[in-house]
Short mmCIF file of C-alpha atoms and ligand atoms in Angstrom, two decimals:
data_model
loop_
_atom_site.label_atom_id
_atom_site.label_comp_id
_atom_site.label_asym_id
_atom_site.label_seq_id
_atom_site.Cartn_x
_atom_site.Cartn_y
_atom_site.Cartn_z
CA UNK A 1 137.26 69.77 86.77
CA UNK A 2 137.12 72.58 84.19
CA UNK A 3 133.88 72.98 82.24
CA UNK A 4 134.68 72.81 78.53
CA UNK A 5 133.89 75.99 76.58
CA UNK A 6 135.34 79.32 75.56
CA UNK A 7 138.00 80.99 77.73
CA UNK A 8 136.73 83.72 80.03
CA UNK A 9 138.67 86.91 79.57
CA UNK A 10 138.39 88.94 82.76
CA UNK A 11 139.61 92.56 82.66
CA UNK A 12 140.15 94.53 85.88
CA UNK A 13 139.97 98.29 86.50
CA UNK A 14 138.64 99.22 83.06
CA UNK A 15 138.09 102.91 82.27
CA UNK A 16 134.57 103.24 80.78
CA UNK A 17 134.94 106.80 79.43
CA UNK A 18 135.21 105.60 75.82
CA UNK A 19 132.38 103.10 76.35
CA UNK A 20 129.61 105.60 77.22
CA UNK A 21 128.21 108.25 74.87
CA UNK A 22 128.23 110.94 77.58
CA UNK A 23 132.00 110.40 77.86
CA UNK A 24 131.72 110.25 81.65
CA UNK A 25 134.56 109.02 83.82
CA UNK A 26 133.76 105.72 85.53
CA UNK A 27 135.74 102.58 86.21
CA UNK A 28 134.50 99.03 85.92
CA UNK A 29 136.09 96.98 88.68
CA UNK A 30 135.62 93.88 86.47
CA UNK A 31 134.66 93.60 82.80
CA UNK A 32 133.90 90.49 80.77
CA UNK A 33 133.38 90.61 77.00
CA UNK A 34 130.40 88.45 76.02
CA UNK A 35 130.90 86.94 72.56
CA UNK A 36 128.44 84.03 72.91
CA UNK A 37 125.80 82.50 75.20
CA UNK A 38 128.46 80.02 76.33
CA UNK A 39 130.67 82.81 77.72
CA UNK A 40 127.81 83.86 80.01
CA UNK A 41 127.32 80.29 81.26
CA UNK A 42 131.05 80.03 81.89
CA UNK A 43 130.95 83.29 83.87
CA UNK A 44 128.00 82.05 85.93
CA UNK A 45 130.05 78.97 86.85
CA UNK A 46 133.02 81.11 87.96
CA UNK A 47 133.77 80.61 91.69
CA UNK A 48 134.04 84.35 92.55
CA UNK A 49 132.17 86.17 89.80
CA UNK A 50 129.36 83.69 89.16
CA UNK A 51 127.04 85.04 91.86
CA UNK A 52 128.28 88.65 91.87
CA UNK A 53 125.87 91.39 90.67
CA UNK A 54 126.09 92.04 86.92
CA UNK A 55 125.58 95.09 84.70
CA UNK A 56 124.95 94.60 80.98
CA UNK A 57 126.57 97.19 78.71
CA UNK A 58 126.05 97.61 74.98
CA UNK A 59 127.35 100.76 73.26
CA UNK A 60 126.76 102.95 76.34
CA UNK A 61 124.56 105.38 74.41
CA UNK A 62 121.66 105.23 76.84
CA UNK A 63 123.35 105.13 80.24
CA UNK A 64 124.30 107.85 82.70
CA UNK A 65 127.25 106.62 84.76
CA UNK A 66 127.35 108.56 88.02
CA UNK A 67 129.93 106.36 89.79
CA UNK A 68 132.36 103.49 89.39
CA UNK A 69 130.68 100.16 88.66
CA UNK A 70 131.21 97.52 91.32
CA UNK A 71 129.00 94.98 89.52
CA UNK A 72 130.64 92.77 86.88
CA UNK A 73 130.20 94.64 83.58
CA UNK A 74 129.14 92.32 80.76
CA UNK A 75 130.14 94.08 77.53
CA UNK A 76 127.95 92.49 74.86
CA UNK A 77 129.97 91.71 71.71
CA UNK A 78 128.00 88.85 70.14
CA UNK A 79 128.56 89.21 66.36
CA UNK A 80 126.86 87.99 63.19
CA UNK A 81 124.06 88.97 60.80
CA UNK A 82 122.15 86.78 58.39
CA UNK A 83 118.95 86.22 56.46
CA UNK A 84 117.12 83.54 58.42
CA UNK A 85 114.27 82.98 56.01
CA UNK A 86 112.53 84.56 53.05
CA UNK A 87 108.76 84.21 53.26
CA UNK A 88 106.14 85.27 50.74
CA UNK A 89 105.21 88.22 52.95
CA UNK A 90 108.50 89.09 54.74
CA UNK A 91 112.24 88.72 55.13
CA UNK A 92 113.33 87.42 58.53
CA UNK A 93 116.81 88.72 59.42
CA UNK A 94 118.91 88.18 62.52
CA UNK A 95 121.82 90.00 64.15
CA UNK A 96 124.04 89.35 67.14
CA UNK A 97 123.43 91.55 70.20
CA UNK A 98 126.84 93.19 69.90
CA UNK A 99 126.45 94.36 66.30
CA UNK A 100 126.28 98.11 65.74
CA UNK A 101 122.63 99.02 65.18
CA UNK A 102 123.29 101.52 62.40
CA UNK A 103 125.69 99.20 60.54
CA UNK A 104 123.05 96.46 60.73
CA UNK A 105 120.39 98.79 59.27
CA UNK A 106 122.79 99.73 56.44
CA UNK A 107 123.59 96.03 55.85
CA UNK A 108 119.89 95.10 55.52
CA UNK A 109 119.50 97.74 52.80
CA UNK A 110 122.68 96.57 51.02
CA UNK A 111 121.19 93.06 50.97
CA UNK A 112 117.90 94.32 49.54
CA UNK A 113 115.79 93.92 52.72
CA UNK A 114 114.13 97.31 53.37
CA UNK A 115 112.10 98.20 56.45
CA UNK A 116 114.51 99.54 59.09
CA UNK A 117 115.54 102.74 57.24
CA UNK A 118 113.60 105.13 59.53
CA UNK A 119 115.70 103.85 62.44
CA UNK A 120 119.04 104.71 60.79
CA UNK A 121 121.83 106.37 62.77
CA UNK A 122 120.47 105.51 66.23
CA UNK A 123 123.68 104.84 68.19
CA UNK A 124 124.21 101.62 70.13
CA UNK A 125 123.92 97.90 69.64
CA UNK A 126 121.32 95.52 68.24
CA UNK A 127 121.01 93.81 71.66
CA UNK A 128 119.99 97.04 73.41
CA UNK A 129 117.46 98.05 70.76
CA UNK A 130 114.58 95.99 72.23
CA UNK A 131 115.34 97.21 75.80
CA UNK A 132 113.70 100.59 75.24
CA UNK A 133 111.92 99.62 72.00
CA UNK A 134 113.93 102.22 70.05
CA UNK A 135 111.92 104.46 67.81
CA UNK A 136 112.34 107.33 65.39
CA UNK A 137 110.57 108.99 62.46
CA UNK A 138 107.31 107.08 62.82
CA UNK A 139 108.74 103.56 63.30
CA UNK A 140 109.44 101.63 66.50
CA UNK A 141 111.46 98.45 66.84
CA UNK A 142 108.27 96.56 67.80
CA UNK A 143 106.86 97.28 64.31
CA UNK A 144 109.63 95.16 62.74
CA UNK A 145 110.28 92.66 65.55
CA UNK A 146 110.10 88.88 65.16
CA UNK A 147 111.81 87.38 68.27
CA UNK A 148 114.97 87.50 70.38
CA UNK A 149 117.26 85.15 72.30
CA UNK A 150 118.31 86.05 75.82
CA UNK A 151 120.38 84.30 78.45
CA UNK A 152 119.05 84.24 82.02
CA UNK A 153 121.70 85.64 84.35
CA UNK A 154 120.80 83.26 87.18
CA UNK A 155 120.17 79.93 85.47
CA UNK A 156 122.31 80.51 82.36
CA UNK A 157 119.47 79.15 80.21
CA UNK A 158 118.90 80.58 76.73
CA UNK A 159 115.28 81.54 76.05
CA UNK A 160 113.43 82.78 72.97
CA UNK A 161 110.94 85.63 73.47
CA UNK A 162 108.32 86.83 71.00
CA UNK A 163 106.84 90.35 70.92
CA UNK A 164 104.04 89.51 73.37
CA UNK A 165 106.51 88.37 76.03
CA UNK A 166 108.65 91.50 75.51
CA UNK A 167 105.73 93.84 76.48
CA UNK A 168 106.88 96.61 74.16
CA UNK A 169 105.54 100.10 74.78
CA UNK A 170 106.76 103.65 74.17
CA UNK A 171 110.51 103.55 75.08
CA UNK A 172 109.75 100.57 77.27
CA UNK A 173 109.79 96.77 77.45
CA UNK A 174 109.95 93.92 79.95
CA UNK A 175 113.77 94.46 79.97
CA UNK A 176 113.25 97.80 81.74
CA UNK A 177 110.82 96.19 84.21
CA UNK A 178 110.51 92.56 85.38
CA UNK A 179 113.64 91.43 83.50
CA UNK A 180 115.76 94.56 84.18
CA UNK A 181 119.33 93.42 84.77
CA UNK A 182 118.28 89.77 84.75
CA UNK A 183 119.16 88.68 81.24
CA UNK A 184 121.44 89.37 78.29
CA UNK A 185 119.92 89.72 74.82
CA UNK A 186 122.32 87.87 72.53
CA UNK A 187 120.43 87.74 69.20
CA UNK A 188 117.48 89.65 67.72
CA UNK A 189 115.34 88.71 64.71
CA UNK A 190 113.37 91.18 62.61
CA UNK A 191 110.40 90.71 60.31
CA UNK A 192 110.69 93.07 57.35
CA UNK A 193 107.33 93.00 55.55
CA UNK A 194 106.80 92.59 51.81
CA UNK A 195 105.81 94.47 49.80
CA UNK A 196 107.80 97.33 51.29
CA UNK A 197 106.06 100.66 51.76
CA UNK A 198 107.77 103.82 53.00
CA UNK A 199 106.75 105.41 56.32
CA UNK A 200 106.72 109.13 55.56
CA UNK A 201 104.12 110.61 57.92
CA UNK A 202 106.74 112.49 59.94
CA UNK A 203 106.99 116.26 59.43
CA UNK A 204 110.77 116.32 58.74
CA UNK A 205 110.41 113.61 56.08
CA UNK A 206 107.46 115.39 54.45
CA UNK A 207 109.66 118.49 54.31
CA UNK A 208 112.42 116.48 52.55
CA UNK A 209 109.90 115.23 49.95
CA UNK A 210 108.78 118.79 49.37
CA UNK A 211 112.35 120.16 49.10
CA UNK A 212 113.59 117.44 46.73
CA UNK A 213 110.39 116.91 44.74
CA UNK A 214 110.78 113.13 45.29
CA UNK A 215 107.29 111.88 46.13
CA UNK A 216 107.96 108.12 45.93
CA UNK A 217 111.37 107.62 47.62
CA UNK A 218 112.94 104.17 47.84
CA UNK A 219 114.24 102.80 51.14
CA UNK A 220 117.81 104.03 50.47
CA UNK A 221 116.49 107.55 49.91
CA UNK A 222 114.54 107.47 53.20
CA UNK A 223 117.68 106.15 54.95
CA UNK A 224 119.74 109.05 53.53
CA UNK A 225 117.10 111.60 54.53
CA UNK A 226 116.90 110.26 58.08
CA UNK A 227 120.72 110.40 58.37
CA UNK A 228 120.79 113.99 57.06
CA UNK A 229 118.00 115.14 59.42
CA UNK A 230 119.63 113.50 62.44
CA UNK A 231 123.08 114.93 61.69
CA UNK A 232 121.63 118.46 61.69
CA UNK A 233 119.46 118.01 64.79
CA UNK A 234 121.55 115.99 67.22
CA UNK A 235 125.10 116.48 68.48
CA UNK A 236 127.55 113.70 67.57
CA UNK A 237 128.50 111.98 70.87
CA UNK A 238 132.10 111.71 69.59
CA UNK A 239 132.27 115.53 69.50
CA UNK A 240 129.95 116.40 72.43
CA UNK A 241 128.93 113.72 74.93
CA UNK A 242 125.17 113.07 75.02
CA UNK A 243 122.62 110.24 75.01
CA UNK A 244 120.08 111.77 72.61
CA UNK A 245 116.74 112.61 74.25
CA UNK A 246 117.33 112.70 77.99
CA UNK A 247 113.64 112.64 79.00
CA UNK A 248 110.67 110.70 77.67
CA UNK A 249 107.80 112.69 76.19
CA UNK A 250 105.17 112.68 78.97
CA UNK A 251 101.68 111.34 78.28
CA UNK A 252 98.78 113.12 80.02
CA UNK A 253 95.00 112.83 80.02
CA UNK A 254 92.93 114.99 77.64
CA UNK A 255 91.66 116.98 80.68
CA UNK A 256 95.20 117.69 81.91
CA UNK A 257 96.18 118.78 78.41
CA UNK A 258 93.18 121.15 78.11
CA UNK A 259 94.15 122.65 81.44
CA UNK A 260 97.75 123.28 80.27
CA UNK A 261 96.58 124.65 76.90
CA UNK A 262 94.37 127.10 78.87
CA UNK A 263 97.54 128.51 80.42
CA UNK A 264 100.03 127.84 77.56
CA UNK A 265 98.18 127.78 74.21
CA UNK A 266 101.47 127.22 72.33
CA UNK A 267 102.25 123.85 73.92
CA UNK A 268 103.36 121.18 71.41
CA UNK A 269 101.12 118.12 71.84
CA UNK A 270 100.09 115.02 69.90
CA UNK A 271 96.71 113.31 70.55
CA UNK A 272 97.06 109.51 70.84
CA UNK A 273 94.56 106.91 69.60
CA UNK A 274 93.51 105.99 73.19
CA UNK A 275 92.40 109.59 73.95
CA UNK A 276 95.49 110.53 75.97
CA UNK A 277 97.90 113.22 74.75
CA UNK A 278 101.69 113.12 74.32
CA UNK A 279 103.48 116.36 75.18
CA UNK A 280 106.83 117.40 73.70
CA UNK A 281 109.24 117.24 76.66
CA UNK A 282 111.70 119.47 74.75
CA UNK A 283 109.05 122.19 74.50
CA UNK A 284 108.30 122.01 78.26
CA UNK A 285 112.04 122.33 79.08
CA UNK A 286 112.50 125.17 76.61
CA UNK A 287 109.45 126.97 78.07
CA UNK A 288 111.18 126.86 81.47
CA UNK A 289 114.13 128.72 79.94
CA UNK A 290 116.68 125.89 80.01
CA UNK A 291 117.84 125.80 76.38
CA UNK A 292 121.59 126.60 76.22
CA UNK A 293 121.93 126.79 80.04
CA UNK A 294 124.50 124.86 82.09
CA UNK A 295 125.12 123.66 85.59
CA UNK A 296 128.85 123.15 85.99
CA UNK A 297 130.13 121.37 82.89
CA UNK A 298 126.75 119.76 82.06
CA UNK A 299 124.45 121.69 79.78
CA UNK A 300 121.24 121.79 77.74
CA UNK A 301 121.95 121.61 73.99
CA UNK A 302 121.45 124.95 72.23
CA UNK A 303 119.46 123.48 69.30
CA UNK A 304 117.28 120.99 71.22
CA UNK A 305 116.31 121.35 74.87
CA UNK A 306 115.61 117.61 75.22
CA UNK A 307 119.31 116.80 74.82
CA UNK A 308 121.66 117.20 77.79
CA UNK A 309 125.33 117.46 76.88
CA UNK A 310 128.75 117.08 78.45
CA UNK A 311 130.43 120.42 77.71
CA UNK A 312 133.82 118.84 78.48
CA UNK A 313 135.00 117.04 81.58
CA UNK A 314 131.55 116.82 83.23
CA UNK A 315 130.94 114.21 85.90
CA UNK A 316 127.85 111.99 86.00
CA UNK A 317 126.82 113.78 89.21
CA UNK A 318 126.81 117.14 87.37
CA UNK A 319 124.56 115.74 84.63
CA UNK A 320 122.25 114.29 87.28
CA UNK A 321 122.10 117.63 89.17
CA UNK A 322 121.14 119.40 85.92
CA UNK A 323 118.51 116.75 85.12
CA UNK A 324 116.96 117.12 88.59
CA UNK A 325 116.90 120.92 88.34
CA UNK A 326 115.06 120.63 84.99
CA UNK A 327 112.59 118.12 86.44
CA UNK A 328 111.85 120.49 89.34
CA UNK A 329 111.21 123.51 87.15
CA UNK A 330 108.99 121.58 84.71
CA UNK A 331 107.03 120.18 87.67
CA UNK A 332 106.79 123.62 89.27
CA UNK A 333 105.40 125.24 86.13
CA UNK A 334 103.33 122.46 84.50
CA UNK A 335 102.75 119.91 87.30
CA UNK A 336 104.33 117.22 85.08
CA UNK A 337 107.06 114.84 86.22
CA UNK A 338 109.60 114.22 83.46
CA UNK A 339 111.00 110.70 83.43
CA UNK A 340 114.63 110.15 82.30
CA UNK A 341 115.11 107.89 79.26
CA UNK A 342 118.66 106.62 80.02
CA UNK A 343 119.48 104.12 82.74
CA UNK A 344 121.10 105.94 85.68
CA UNK A 345 123.88 103.95 87.37
C1 FAD B 401 122.88 110.96 69.67
C2 FAD B 401 121.88 109.93 70.17
C3 FAD B 401 120.66 109.80 69.54
C4 FAD B 401 119.73 108.85 69.97
N1 FAD B 401 118.53 108.74 69.32
C5 FAD B 401 117.63 107.83 69.70
C6 FAD B 401 116.39 107.68 68.99
O1 FAD B 401 116.13 108.36 68.01
N2 FAD B 401 115.50 106.75 69.42
C7 FAD B 401 115.78 105.95 70.50
O2 FAD B 401 114.92 105.12 70.83
N3 FAD B 401 116.94 106.04 71.18
C8 FAD B 401 117.86 106.96 70.81
N4 FAD B 401 119.05 107.08 71.49
C9 FAD B 401 119.31 106.22 72.65
C10 FAD B 401 120.16 104.96 72.34
O3 FAD B 401 120.82 105.09 71.11
C11 FAD B 401 119.33 103.69 72.32
O4 FAD B 401 118.64 103.53 73.54
C12 FAD B 401 120.20 102.44 72.07
O5 FAD B 401 119.37 101.32 71.86
C13 FAD B 401 121.15 102.15 73.23
O6 FAD B 401 122.04 101.12 72.81
P1 FAD B 401 123.37 100.80 73.57
O7 FAD B 401 123.92 99.56 72.98
O8 FAD B 401 124.26 101.97 73.56
O9 FAD B 401 122.82 100.50 75.04
P2 FAD B 401 123.49 100.87 76.44
O10 FAD B 401 123.47 102.35 76.62
O11 FAD B 401 124.79 100.19 76.59
O12 FAD B 401 122.45 100.21 77.44
C14 FAD B 401 121.14 100.73 77.61
C15 FAD B 401 120.35 99.80 78.54
O13 FAD B 401 120.15 98.55 77.90
C16 FAD B 401 120.75 97.48 78.64
N5 FAD B 401 121.37 96.60 77.65
C17 FAD B 401 122.29 96.94 76.71
N6 FAD B 401 122.57 95.88 75.93
C18 FAD B 401 121.83 94.84 76.40
C19 FAD B 401 121.70 93.47 76.02
N7 FAD B 401 122.36 92.96 74.99
N8 FAD B 401 120.87 92.68 76.76
C20 FAD B 401 120.17 93.20 77.80
N9 FAD B 401 120.24 94.49 78.20
C21 FAD B 401 121.07 95.29 77.50
C22 FAD B 401 121.76 98.15 79.56
O14 FAD B 401 121.94 97.39 80.75
C23 FAD B 401 121.09 99.46 79.85
O15 FAD B 401 120.11 99.28 80.85
C24 FAD B 401 120.03 108.02 71.07
C25 FAD B 401 121.28 108.14 71.71
C26 FAD B 401 122.21 109.08 71.25
C27 FAD B 401 123.55 109.16 71.91
#
């Protein structure tokens, strides 16, 4: 007997080039578009695909595809955005996991709910945003997070997780660790605090205030500034394939940092509240002479050494070879192992 519910649309032999920001060639043997929790449960009940390995794909802006994908690709397309509740001290807003992150940020501002403006123009979907706890210009997703709904890829059960259960950390969460590949985030809720106050402690934003003479910007102004800064700094994936920062900024002990400063007094570093020190990965790569260099058709962006780019027709293997060569030279010179930010498949 058929289980009642939405039809499963199963696509075979799908080219993923337009579905990953690096623009890398890879085929999905099978692809299912996930528009609701029920679609996932229906897939799990499928006689052939139900128990097959799965790979969850959002906008493809944080993945490095080095080969064709044998696992069933679940393309998350859950739609919808709404105000859940207005409290005295916050707006609670919700969006479907398949919504474009940037469009959602713009929508919150249009509705008069500020708070996400520093995270404008980050490519990808709402559902992927908690996976690496996206962050930019002094704000991380965890600072505005309320809860999320995810569907377990074994049991098909929908669960609600609060911030504590998500274990958010710098570019990290439980979805990159214990729950990696085990669940699909279908809805995310945000807590946007009242009264709103701008977050302007970031050097580029301070520079904008100085240039424009605007000392008390509203949220729309901060949004516009962030978009302007990002458009100048980062290549547009539509024009030059890339996934933004390719490596995480490494965190070292104060002793390690002192040792490196002894040898390289110029090193860009940021002391953290717990006494450790965050180093600028882009600076380390630049210091090893990589800016503007290429291996095959994969290269290091001329304006920012932290960004690896597809110079046209690169394969995932070429990008990976370049990334490994960079890791080796940074380790050789500084004794620091750079960790990639995107998921390598
Ligand atoms: C130009 C550029 C600039 C960027 N700038 C930033 C930045 O400033 N800050 C920052 O933090 N990131 C940045 N990124 C990285 C990227 O935009 C984010 O990581 C984004 O959240 C990825 O979303 P996505 O939908 O494209 O995810 P994908 O690349 O499709 O997936 C990323 C990972 O999340 C998993 N995943 C995706 N959707 C779901 C879901 N619904 N449920 C469960 N798992 C899921 C995937 O399996 C994969 O492991 C940038 C990328 C680019 C290309």
